[in-house]
CSV table of C-alpha atoms and ligand atoms in Angstrom, one decimal:
chain,number,residue,atom,x,y,z
R,1,MET,CA,122.2,103.7,75.0
R,2,ARG,CA,119.3,102.7,77.2
R,3,THR,CA,115.9,103.8,75.8
R,4,PRO,CA,113.9,105.6,78.5
R,5,PHE,CA,110.8,103.8,79.6
R,6,ILE,CA,107.7,105.3,81.2
R,7,ALA,CA,105.1,102.9,82.5
R,8,GLY,CA,101.7,103.9,83.9
R,9,ASN,CA,100.6,101.7,86.8
R,10,TRP,CA,96.9,102.3,86.9
R,11,LYS,CA,96.5,100.3,90.1
R,12,MET,CA,92.8,99.5,91.0
R,13,ASN,CA,91.4,102.4,88.9
R,14,LYS,CA,89.2,102.6,85.9
R,15,THR,CA,86.5,100.1,84.8
R,16,PRO,CA,87.2,98.3,81.5
R,17,ASP,CA,85.1,100.9,79.6
R,18,GLU,CA,86.8,103.8,81.3
R,19,ALA,CA,90.2,102.2,80.7
R,20,ILE,CA,89.5,101.7,77.0
R,21,ALA,CA,88.2,105.3,76.6
R,22,PHE,CA,91.2,106.7,78.3
R,23,ALA,CA,93.6,104.6,76.2
R,24,ARG,CA,91.9,105.9,73.1
R,25,GLU,CA,92.0,109.4,74.3
R,26,ILE,CA,95.8,109.6,74.6
R,27,ARG,CA,97.1,106.8,72.4
R,28,TYR,CA,98.0,108.8,69.2
R,29,GLU,CA,99.6,111.7,71.1
R,30,LEU,CA,101.7,109.2,72.9
R,31,ASN,CA,102.5,107.3,69.8
R,32,ASN,CA,104.0,110.5,68.3
R,33,ILE,CA,106.6,110.9,71.1
R,34,ASP,CA,109.9,109.5,69.8
R,35,GLY,CA,112.8,108.2,71.9
R,36,VAL,CA,110.8,106.7,74.7
R,37,ASP,CA,109.2,103.3,75.4
R,38,ILE,CA,105.7,103.6,76.9
R,39,ALA,CA,103.4,101.1,78.6
R,40,PHE,CA,99.9,101.1,80.2
R,41,CYS,CA,99.4,98.7,83.1
R,42,PRO,CA,95.6,98.5,83.6
R,43,PRO,CA,93.6,96.3,86.0
R,44,PHE,CA,93.3,92.7,84.7
R,45,LEU,CA,89.8,92.9,83.2
R,46,ALA,CA,90.7,96.0,81.2
R,47,ILE,CA,93.9,94.4,79.7
R,48,PRO,CA,92.3,92.9,76.6
R,49,GLY,CA,90.4,96.0,75.7
R,50,VAL,CA,93.3,98.3,76.3
R,51,ALA,CA,95.6,96.0,74.3
R,52,ASP,CA,93.2,96.2,71.4
R,53,ALA,CA,93.0,100.0,71.7
R,54,VAL,CA,96.8,100.4,71.5
R,55,LYS,CA,97.6,97.6,69.0
R,56,ALA,CA,98.4,100.0,66.1
R,57,THR,CA,100.7,102.1,68.3
R,58,LYS,CA,104.0,101.7,70.0
R,59,ILE,CA,102.4,101.6,73.4
R,60,GLY,CA,103.0,98.4,75.3
R,61,VAL,CA,100.7,96.7,77.8
R,62,GLY,CA,101.6,95.4,81.2
R,63,ALA,CA,99.8,93.5,84.0
R,64,GLN,CA,100.2,94.6,87.6
R,65,ASN,CA,100.8,91.1,89.0
R,66,MET,CA,100.9,87.4,88.0
R,67,TYR,CA,101.1,84.1,89.7
R,68,PHE,CA,104.2,81.8,89.5
R,69,GLU,CA,102.3,78.6,88.7
R,70,GLU,CA,101.1,77.6,85.2
R,71,ASN,CA,97.5,76.8,86.2
R,72,GLY,CA,95.5,75.0,88.8
R,73,ALA,CA,93.7,75.5,92.1
R,74,TYR,CA,94.8,79.0,92.9
R,75,THR,CA,91.6,80.9,93.4
R,76,GLY,CA,91.8,84.5,92.3
R,77,GLU,CA,95.2,84.3,90.7
R,78,ILE,CA,96.2,84.9,87.0
R,79,ALA,CA,98.5,82.6,85.1
R,80,PRO,CA,101.3,83.8,82.7
R,81,ASN,CA,99.7,82.3,79.6
R,82,MET,CA,96.5,84.3,80.3
R,83,LEU,CA,98.6,87.5,80.0
R,84,THR,CA,100.9,86.7,77.1
R,85,PRO,CA,98.3,87.2,74.3
R,86,PHE,CA,97.9,90.8,75.5
R,87,CYS,CA,100.9,91.9,77.6
R,88,ASP,CA,104.6,92.7,77.0
R,89,TYR,CA,105.4,93.5,80.7
R,90,VAL,CA,104.3,92.5,84.2
R,91,ILE,CA,104.9,94.6,87.3
R,92,LEU,CA,106.2,92.2,90.1
R,93,GLY,CA,106.7,92.9,93.8
R,94,HIS,CA,105.1,96.3,93.9
R,95,SER,CA,105.3,97.6,97.5
R,96,GLU,CA,101.5,97.6,97.8
R,97,ARG,CA,101.5,93.8,96.9
R,98,ARG,CA,104.2,93.3,99.5
R,99,ALA,CA,102.5,95.3,102.2
R,100,TYR,CA,98.8,94.3,101.7
R,101,PHE,CA,99.0,90.9,100.1
R,102,GLY,CA,102.0,89.3,101.8
R,103,GLU,CA,104.3,89.1,98.8
R,104,THR,CA,107.8,88.0,99.7
R,105,ASP,CA,111.2,88.3,98.0
R,106,GLU,CA,111.1,84.6,97.4
R,107,GLY,CA,107.7,84.8,95.7
R,108,VAL,CA,108.8,87.7,93.6
R,109,ASN,CA,111.8,85.7,92.5
R,110,LYS,CA,109.6,82.8,91.4
R,111,LYS,CA,107.3,85.2,89.5
R,112,VAL,CA,110.3,86.8,87.8
R,113,LYS,CA,111.5,83.4,86.6
R,114,LYS,CA,108.0,82.4,85.4
R,115,ALA,CA,107.4,85.7,83.6
R,116,LEU,CA,110.7,85.3,81.7
R,117,GLU,CA,109.9,81.7,80.8
R,118,HIS,CA,106.8,83.1,79.1
R,119,GLY,CA,108.5,86.0,77.3
R,120,LEU,CA,107.1,88.7,79.6
R,121,THR,CA,109.4,91.5,80.7
R,122,PRO,CA,109.2,91.9,84.5
R,123,ILE,CA,109.2,95.4,86.0
R,124,ILE,CA,110.5,94.5,89.4
R,125,CYS,CA,109.7,96.9,92.2
R,126,VAL,CA,112.0,97.6,95.1
R,127,GLY,CA,112.2,100.3,97.7
R,128,GLU,CA,112.6,101.1,101.4
R,129,SER,CA,110.1,102.3,104.0
R,130,LEU,CA,110.4,105.7,105.7
R,131,GLU,CA,111.7,104.0,108.9
R,132,GLN,CA,114.4,102.1,107.0
R,133,ASN,CA,115.3,105.3,105.1
R,134,GLU,CA,115.6,107.3,108.4
R,135,ALA,CA,117.6,104.5,110.0
R,136,GLY,CA,120.2,104.6,107.2
R,137,GLU,CA,119.2,101.1,106.0
R,138,THR,CA,118.2,102.0,102.4
R,139,HIS,CA,121.4,100.6,100.7
R,140,SER,CA,121.4,97.2,102.5
R,141,PHE,CA,117.6,96.7,102.3
R,142,VAL,CA,117.2,97.6,98.6
R,143,SER,CA,120.4,95.8,97.6
R,144,GLY,CA,119.0,92.7,99.4
R,145,GLN,CA,115.7,93.0,97.5
R,146,VAL,CA,117.5,93.2,94.2
R,147,ARG,CA,119.7,90.2,94.9
R,148,ALA,CA,116.7,88.2,96.1
R,149,ALA,CA,114.5,89.1,93.1
R,150,LEU,CA,117.3,88.2,90.6
R,151,ALA,CA,118.6,85.0,92.3
R,152,GLY,CA,119.2,82.2,89.8
R,153,LEU,CA,118.9,84.3,86.6
R,154,SER,CA,121.6,84.6,83.9
R,155,ALA,CA,123.4,87.8,83.2
R,156,GLU,CA,121.7,87.9,79.8
R,157,GLN,CA,118.2,87.6,81.4
R,158,VAL,CA,119.0,90.3,83.9
R,159,ALA,CA,120.2,92.7,81.1
R,160,GLY,CA,116.7,92.6,79.6
R,161,LEU,CA,114.8,93.4,82.8
R,162,VAL,CA,113.3,96.5,84.2
R,163,ILE,CA,113.7,97.4,87.9
R,164,ALA,CA,111.6,100.2,89.5
R,165,TYR,CA,113.2,101.8,92.5
R,166,GLU,CA,110.2,103.2,94.5
R,167,PRO,CA,110.8,104.5,98.0
R,168,ILE,CA,107.6,103.5,99.8
R,169,TRP,CA,107.4,106.9,101.5
R,170,ALA,CA,107.2,108.6,98.1
R,171,ILE,CA,104.4,106.5,96.6
R,172,GLY,CA,101.1,108.4,96.3
R,173,THR,CA,102.2,110.9,99.0
R,174,GLY,CA,103.4,113.9,96.9
R,175,LYS,CA,106.7,113.6,98.7
R,176,SER,CA,109.1,112.6,95.9
R,177,ALA,CA,112.7,111.7,96.4
R,178,THR,CA,115.1,114.3,95.1
R,179,SER,CA,116.6,113.4,91.7
R,180,ALA,CA,120.1,113.3,93.3
R,181,ASP,CA,119.0,110.8,96.0
R,182,ALA,CA,117.0,108.7,93.6
R,183,GLY,CA,119.8,108.7,91.1
R,184,ARG,CA,122.4,107.8,93.7
R,185,ILE,CA,120.4,104.8,95.0
R,186,ILE,CA,119.6,103.7,91.5
R,187,GLY,CA,123.2,104.0,90.4
R,188,VAL,CA,125.1,102.9,93.5
R,189,THR,CA,122.6,100.5,95.1
R,190,VAL,CA,120.5,99.0,92.3
R,191,ARG,CA,122.9,99.1,89.4
R,192,GLY,CA,125.8,98.5,91.7
R,193,THR,CA,124.2,95.4,93.1
R,194,VAL,CA,123.4,94.1,89.5
R,195,ALA,CA,127.1,94.8,88.5
R,196,ALA,CA,128.5,92.9,91.5
R,197,ALA,CA,126.2,89.9,90.9
R,198,PHE,CA,125.9,89.8,87.1
R,199,GLY,CA,128.7,91.9,85.7
R,200,GLU,CA,129.1,95.4,84.3
R,201,SER,CA,127.6,94.6,80.9
R,202,ALA,CA,124.2,93.5,82.4
R,203,ALA,CA,124.3,96.5,84.8
R,204,GLN,CA,124.8,98.9,81.9
R,205,LYS,CA,121.9,97.3,79.9
R,206,ILE,CA,119.2,96.9,82.6
R,207,ARG,CA,116.7,99.7,82.7
R,208,ILE,CA,116.1,101.2,86.1
R,209,GLN,CA,113.1,103.5,86.7
R,210,TYR,CA,112.3,105.8,89.5
R,211,GLY,CA,108.8,105.7,91.0
R,212,GLY,CA,107.0,107.7,93.6
R,213,SER,CA,105.0,110.9,93.0
R,214,VAL,CA,106.4,111.4,89.5
R,215,LYS,CA,104.5,114.3,87.8
R,216,PRO,CA,104.7,116.2,84.5
R,217,ASP,CA,106.6,118.9,86.3
R,218,ASN,CA,109.3,116.8,87.9
R,219,ILE,CA,110.0,114.1,85.3
R,220,ALA,CA,112.7,116.1,83.5
R,221,GLU,CA,114.7,116.4,86.7
R,222,TYR,CA,114.8,112.6,87.2
R,223,MET,CA,115.6,112.0,83.5
R,224,ALA,CA,118.5,114.4,83.7
R,225,HIS,CA,120.2,112.0,86.0
R,226,PRO,CA,122.3,109.5,83.9
R,227,ASP,CA,121.4,106.5,86.0
R,228,ILE,CA,117.6,107.0,85.9
R,229,ASP,CA,116.1,105.4,82.8
R,230,GLY,CA,112.5,106.3,83.2
R,231,ALA,CA,109.6,106.1,85.6
R,232,LEU,CA,106.9,103.9,87.0
R,233,VAL,CA,104.0,106.4,87.4
R,234,GLY,CA,100.9,105.9,89.5
R,235,GLY,CA,98.5,108.8,90.1
R,236,ALA,CA,99.8,110.9,87.3
R,237,ALA,CA,99.3,108.1,84.8
R,238,LEU,CA,95.5,108.3,85.2
R,239,LYS,CA,95.1,111.7,83.6
R,240,PRO,CA,95.4,113.0,80.1
R,241,SER,CA,98.4,115.1,81.3
R,242,PHE,CA,100.3,111.7,81.3
R,243,VAL,CA,101.1,112.8,77.7
R,244,ASP,CA,103.0,115.9,79.1
R,245,LEU,CA,104.8,113.6,81.5
R,246,VAL,CA,106.0,111.4,78.7
R,247,ARG,CA,107.0,114.4,76.6
R,248,GLY,CA,109.0,115.6,79.6
R,249,ALA,CA,111.0,112.4,79.6
R,250,VAL,CA,112.7,112.9,76.3
O,301,PGA,P1,102.6,107.3,92.5
O,301,PGA,O1,102.7,105.7,92.4
O,301,PGA,O2,103.1,107.8,91.2
O,301,PGA,O3,101.1,107.6,92.6
O,301,PGA,O4,103.3,107.8,93.6
O,301,PGA,C1,103.9,105.1,91.9
O,301,PGA,C2,103.7,103.6,92.0
O,301,PGA,O5,103.2,103.1,93.0
O,301,PGA,O6,104.1,102.9,91.1
């Protein structure tokens, strides 16, 4: 009942011209793939051009970050109403933002609320480090991240969100989590935490992606797990073979 959702996180790659050319190169092939929602998340400056390139297709556009204030003296930040003319989604709390730019659970929660106020669908990223994984702390850590990110929301709001479970040790490393492990953490930890806090109905509706070294040749394994609703894709979203990856998801 949950439509699979594949989002490409282009990170700090592609100039606006390159981004538009790439979107044009693959947009129609992607548009022909039924049964899956798709989004491109380019760098900020490429967002208007990419949004224009995909406007006649089913491909959505997402930002990679957003600030939690409406406007004002916040040098270097982007306000929600600067995104809404172009974007459907916004990635919030990516592990790179948490690791390099000091993002906290509290800040992610504020951003989630602000995005929802503006009608943007958050893609909330959670995931444990290698040390936490090896210490057996994955469940408690990820469950805490989920509870913190969703604090103060209604069950109805939570039902419409997207969460991406991305073990940090699997991002950009080529070391992906097994489908069984990712599915268990997504099902038991992420969906289970949502169920405990917001009820079974919200937990059955919320879409939960896996992220971390997803490729055209492993996407089908992840999608075969009933709790995995799609993927947040980094490196493999930068190449034309992203089309094969999306095809593999349905
Ligand atoms: P990757 O990145 O697919 O390059 O591992 C995933 C992500 O960070 O969202």
